[in-house]
PDB file of C-alpha atoms in Angstrom:
ATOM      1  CA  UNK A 155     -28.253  -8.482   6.352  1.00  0.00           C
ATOM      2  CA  UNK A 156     -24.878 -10.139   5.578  1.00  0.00           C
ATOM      3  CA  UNK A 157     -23.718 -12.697   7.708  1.00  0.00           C
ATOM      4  CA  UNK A 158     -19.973 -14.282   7.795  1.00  0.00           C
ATOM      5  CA  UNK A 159     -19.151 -17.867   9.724  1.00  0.00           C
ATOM      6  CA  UNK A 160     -15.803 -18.686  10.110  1.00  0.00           C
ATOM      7  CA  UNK A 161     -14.325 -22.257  11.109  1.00  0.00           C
ATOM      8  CA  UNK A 162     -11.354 -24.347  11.113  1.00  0.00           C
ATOM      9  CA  UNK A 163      -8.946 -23.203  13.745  1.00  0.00           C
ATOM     10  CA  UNK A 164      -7.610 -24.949  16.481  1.00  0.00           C
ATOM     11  CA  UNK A 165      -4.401 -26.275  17.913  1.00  0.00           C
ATOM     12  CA  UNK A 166      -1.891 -28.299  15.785  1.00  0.00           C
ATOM     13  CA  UNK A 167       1.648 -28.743  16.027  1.00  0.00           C
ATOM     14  CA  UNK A 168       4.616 -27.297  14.350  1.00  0.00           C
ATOM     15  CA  UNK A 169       4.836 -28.435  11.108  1.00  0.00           C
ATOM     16  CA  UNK A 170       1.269 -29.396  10.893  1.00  0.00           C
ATOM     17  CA  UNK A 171      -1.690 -27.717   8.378  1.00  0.00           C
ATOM     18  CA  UNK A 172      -4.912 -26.027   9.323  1.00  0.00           C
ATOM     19  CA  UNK A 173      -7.987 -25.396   6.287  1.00  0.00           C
ATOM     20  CA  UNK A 174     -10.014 -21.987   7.370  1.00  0.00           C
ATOM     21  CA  UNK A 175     -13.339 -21.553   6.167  1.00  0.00           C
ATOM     22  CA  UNK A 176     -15.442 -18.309   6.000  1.00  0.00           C
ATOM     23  CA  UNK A 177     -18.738 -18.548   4.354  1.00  0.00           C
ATOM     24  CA  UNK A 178     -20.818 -15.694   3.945  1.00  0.00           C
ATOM     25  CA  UNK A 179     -24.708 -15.285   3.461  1.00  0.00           C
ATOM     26  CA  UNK A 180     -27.698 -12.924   2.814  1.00  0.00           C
ATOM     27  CA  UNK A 181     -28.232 -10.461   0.103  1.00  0.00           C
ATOM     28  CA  UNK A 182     -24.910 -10.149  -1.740  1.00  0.00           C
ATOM     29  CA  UNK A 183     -24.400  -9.386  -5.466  1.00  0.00           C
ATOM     30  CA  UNK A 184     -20.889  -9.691  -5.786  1.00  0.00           C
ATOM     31  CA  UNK A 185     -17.994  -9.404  -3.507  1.00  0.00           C
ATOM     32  CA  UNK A 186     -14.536  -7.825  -5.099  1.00  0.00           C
ATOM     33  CA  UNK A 187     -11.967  -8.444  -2.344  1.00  0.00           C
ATOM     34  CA  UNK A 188     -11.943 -11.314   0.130  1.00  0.00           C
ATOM     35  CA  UNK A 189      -9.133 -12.044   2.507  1.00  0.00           C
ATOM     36  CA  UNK A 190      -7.438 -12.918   5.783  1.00  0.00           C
ATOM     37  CA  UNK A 191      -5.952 -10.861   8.749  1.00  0.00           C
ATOM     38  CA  UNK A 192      -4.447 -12.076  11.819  1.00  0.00           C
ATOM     39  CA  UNK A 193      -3.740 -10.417  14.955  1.00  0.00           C
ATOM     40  CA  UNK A 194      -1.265 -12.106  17.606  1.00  0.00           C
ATOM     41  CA  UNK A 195      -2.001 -11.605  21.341  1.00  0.00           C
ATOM     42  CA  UNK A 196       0.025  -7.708  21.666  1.00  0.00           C
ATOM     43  CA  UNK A 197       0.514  -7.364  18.270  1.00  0.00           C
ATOM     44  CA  UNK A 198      -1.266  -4.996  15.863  1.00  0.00           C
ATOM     45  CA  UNK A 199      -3.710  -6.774  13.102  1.00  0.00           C
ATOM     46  CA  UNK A 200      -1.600  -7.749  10.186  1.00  0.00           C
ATOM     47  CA  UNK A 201      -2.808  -8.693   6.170  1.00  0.00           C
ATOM     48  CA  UNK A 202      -2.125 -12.634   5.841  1.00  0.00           C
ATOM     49  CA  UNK A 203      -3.401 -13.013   2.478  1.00  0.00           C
ATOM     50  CA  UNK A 204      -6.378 -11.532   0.181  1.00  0.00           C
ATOM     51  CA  UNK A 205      -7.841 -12.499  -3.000  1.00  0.00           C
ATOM     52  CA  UNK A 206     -10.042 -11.072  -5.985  1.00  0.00           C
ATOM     53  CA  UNK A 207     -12.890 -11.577  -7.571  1.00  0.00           C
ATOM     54  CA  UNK A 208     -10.537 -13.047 -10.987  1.00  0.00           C
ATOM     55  CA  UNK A 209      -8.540 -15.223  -8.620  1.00  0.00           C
ATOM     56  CA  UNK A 210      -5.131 -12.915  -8.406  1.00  0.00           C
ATOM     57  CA  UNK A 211      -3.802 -13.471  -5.155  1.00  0.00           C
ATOM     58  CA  UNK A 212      -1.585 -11.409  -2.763  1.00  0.00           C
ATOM     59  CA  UNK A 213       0.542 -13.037   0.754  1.00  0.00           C
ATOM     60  CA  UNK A 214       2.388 -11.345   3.210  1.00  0.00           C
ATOM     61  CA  UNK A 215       6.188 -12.510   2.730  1.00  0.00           C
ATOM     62  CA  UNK A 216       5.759 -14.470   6.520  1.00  0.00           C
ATOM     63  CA  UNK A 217       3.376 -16.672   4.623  1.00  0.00           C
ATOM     64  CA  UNK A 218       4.356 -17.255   0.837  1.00  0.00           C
ATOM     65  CA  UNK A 219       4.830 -20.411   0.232  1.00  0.00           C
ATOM     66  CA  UNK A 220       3.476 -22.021   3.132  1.00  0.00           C
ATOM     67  CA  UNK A 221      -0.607 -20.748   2.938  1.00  0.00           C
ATOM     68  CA  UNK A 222      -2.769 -21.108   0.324  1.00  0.00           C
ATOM     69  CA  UNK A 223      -6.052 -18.453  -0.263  1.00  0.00           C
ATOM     70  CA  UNK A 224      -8.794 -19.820  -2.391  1.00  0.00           C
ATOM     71  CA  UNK A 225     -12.399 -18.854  -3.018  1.00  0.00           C
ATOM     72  CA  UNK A 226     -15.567 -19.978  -3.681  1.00  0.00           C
ATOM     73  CA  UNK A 227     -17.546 -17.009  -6.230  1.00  0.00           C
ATOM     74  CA  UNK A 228     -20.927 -19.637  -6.567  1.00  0.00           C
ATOM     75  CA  UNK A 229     -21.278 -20.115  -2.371  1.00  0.00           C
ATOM     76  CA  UNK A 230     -19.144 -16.957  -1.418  1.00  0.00           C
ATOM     77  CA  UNK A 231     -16.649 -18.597   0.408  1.00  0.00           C
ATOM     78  CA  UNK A 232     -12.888 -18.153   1.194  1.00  0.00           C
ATOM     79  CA  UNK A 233     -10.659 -20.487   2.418  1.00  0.00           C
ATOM     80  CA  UNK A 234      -6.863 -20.492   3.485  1.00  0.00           C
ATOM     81  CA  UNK A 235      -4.792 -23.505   3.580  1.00  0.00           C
ATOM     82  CA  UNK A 236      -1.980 -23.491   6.140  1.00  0.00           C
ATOM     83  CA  UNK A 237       0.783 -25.838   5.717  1.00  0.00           C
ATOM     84  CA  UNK A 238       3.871 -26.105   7.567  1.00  0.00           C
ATOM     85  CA  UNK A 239       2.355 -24.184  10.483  1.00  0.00           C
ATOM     86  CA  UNK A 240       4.552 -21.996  12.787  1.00  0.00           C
ATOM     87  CA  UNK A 241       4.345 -21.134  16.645  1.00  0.00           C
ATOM     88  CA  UNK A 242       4.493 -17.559  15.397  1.00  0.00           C
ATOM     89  CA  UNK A 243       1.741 -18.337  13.175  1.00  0.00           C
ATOM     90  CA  UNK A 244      -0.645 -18.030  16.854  1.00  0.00           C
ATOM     91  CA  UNK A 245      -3.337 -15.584  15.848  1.00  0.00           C
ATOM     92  CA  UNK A 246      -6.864 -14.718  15.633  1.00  0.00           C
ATOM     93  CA  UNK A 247      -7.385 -15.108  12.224  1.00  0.00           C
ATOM     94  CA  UNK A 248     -10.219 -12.797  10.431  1.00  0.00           C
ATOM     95  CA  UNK A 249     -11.714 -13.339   7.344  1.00  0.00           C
ATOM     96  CA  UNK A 250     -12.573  -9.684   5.357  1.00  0.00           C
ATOM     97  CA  UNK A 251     -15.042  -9.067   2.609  1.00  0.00           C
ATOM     98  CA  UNK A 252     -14.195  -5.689   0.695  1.00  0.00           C
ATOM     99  CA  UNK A 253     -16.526  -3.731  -1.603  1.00  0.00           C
ATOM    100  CA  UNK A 254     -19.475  -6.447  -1.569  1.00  0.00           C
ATOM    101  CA  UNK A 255     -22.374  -5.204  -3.636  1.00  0.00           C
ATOM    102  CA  UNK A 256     -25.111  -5.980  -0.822  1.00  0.00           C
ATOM    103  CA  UNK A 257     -29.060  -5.021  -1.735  1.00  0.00           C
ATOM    104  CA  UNK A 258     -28.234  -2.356   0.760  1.00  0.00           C
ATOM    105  CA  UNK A 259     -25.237  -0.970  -1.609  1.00  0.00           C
ATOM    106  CA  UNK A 260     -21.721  -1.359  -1.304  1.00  0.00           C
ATOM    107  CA  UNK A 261     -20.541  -2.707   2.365  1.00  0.00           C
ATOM    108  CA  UNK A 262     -17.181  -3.949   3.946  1.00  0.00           C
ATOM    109  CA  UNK A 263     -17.425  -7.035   5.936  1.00  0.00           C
ATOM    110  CA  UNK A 264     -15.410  -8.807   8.619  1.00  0.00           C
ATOM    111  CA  UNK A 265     -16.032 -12.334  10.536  1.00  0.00           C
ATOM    112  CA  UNK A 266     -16.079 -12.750  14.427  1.00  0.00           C
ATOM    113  CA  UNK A 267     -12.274 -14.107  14.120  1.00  0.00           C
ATOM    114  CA  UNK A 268     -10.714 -17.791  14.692  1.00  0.00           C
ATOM    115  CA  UNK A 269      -8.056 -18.869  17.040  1.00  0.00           C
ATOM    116  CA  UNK A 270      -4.953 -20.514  15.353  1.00  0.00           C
ATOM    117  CA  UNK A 271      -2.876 -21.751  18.008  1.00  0.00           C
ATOM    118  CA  UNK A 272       0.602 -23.559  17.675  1.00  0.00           C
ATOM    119  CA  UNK A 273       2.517 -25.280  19.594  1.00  0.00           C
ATOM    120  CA  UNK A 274       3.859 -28.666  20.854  1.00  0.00           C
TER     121      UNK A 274
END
């Protein structure tokens, strides 16, 4: 059984920074892909950011230079950084977990989903 926390979001201002967190746990192997999605209240899920297993990174152009992705390969952890936040930035943010090698075989994973709201 896999298990994925996330943390970190809240409300900040324009202009401020937010650090997401999403730690996973149980019987994992390896884990190829990890990432973040957001989805805006009417809007359709969108790709924020993802990131492999070697570190190469990949942003959606509303993000590049402004979020950072990062992961942790020892504790299974992936993090974005969010700097000069945006009100369009509002989102549930999801963390995702592609091809992880689980003692149950290969599995795709996704957290419960953070609110990122803000505003002044």
């Amino acid at each position: 059984q896999v298990q994925l926390v996330e943390s970190g979001g809240g409300l900040v201002q324009p202009g401020g920074s937010l650090r997401l967190s999403c730690a996973a746990s149980g019987s994992i192997y390896s884990i190829d892909v990890m990432g973040w999605y957001r989805q805006a209240s009417g809007k359709e899920r969108e790709l924020v950011a993802t990131i492999t297993s070697g570190g190469s990174s990949n942003y959606a152009d509303s993000v590049k230079g402004r979020f950072t992705i990062s992961r942790d390969n020892v504790k299974n952890a992936v993090f974005l950084q969010m700097d000069s936040l945006k009100p369009e930035d509002t989102a549930v943010y999801y963390c995702t977990l592609d091809r992880v090698l689980t003692g149950m075989g290969w599995r795709n994973y996704w957290g419960q989903g953070t609110q990122v709201t803000v505003s002044s």
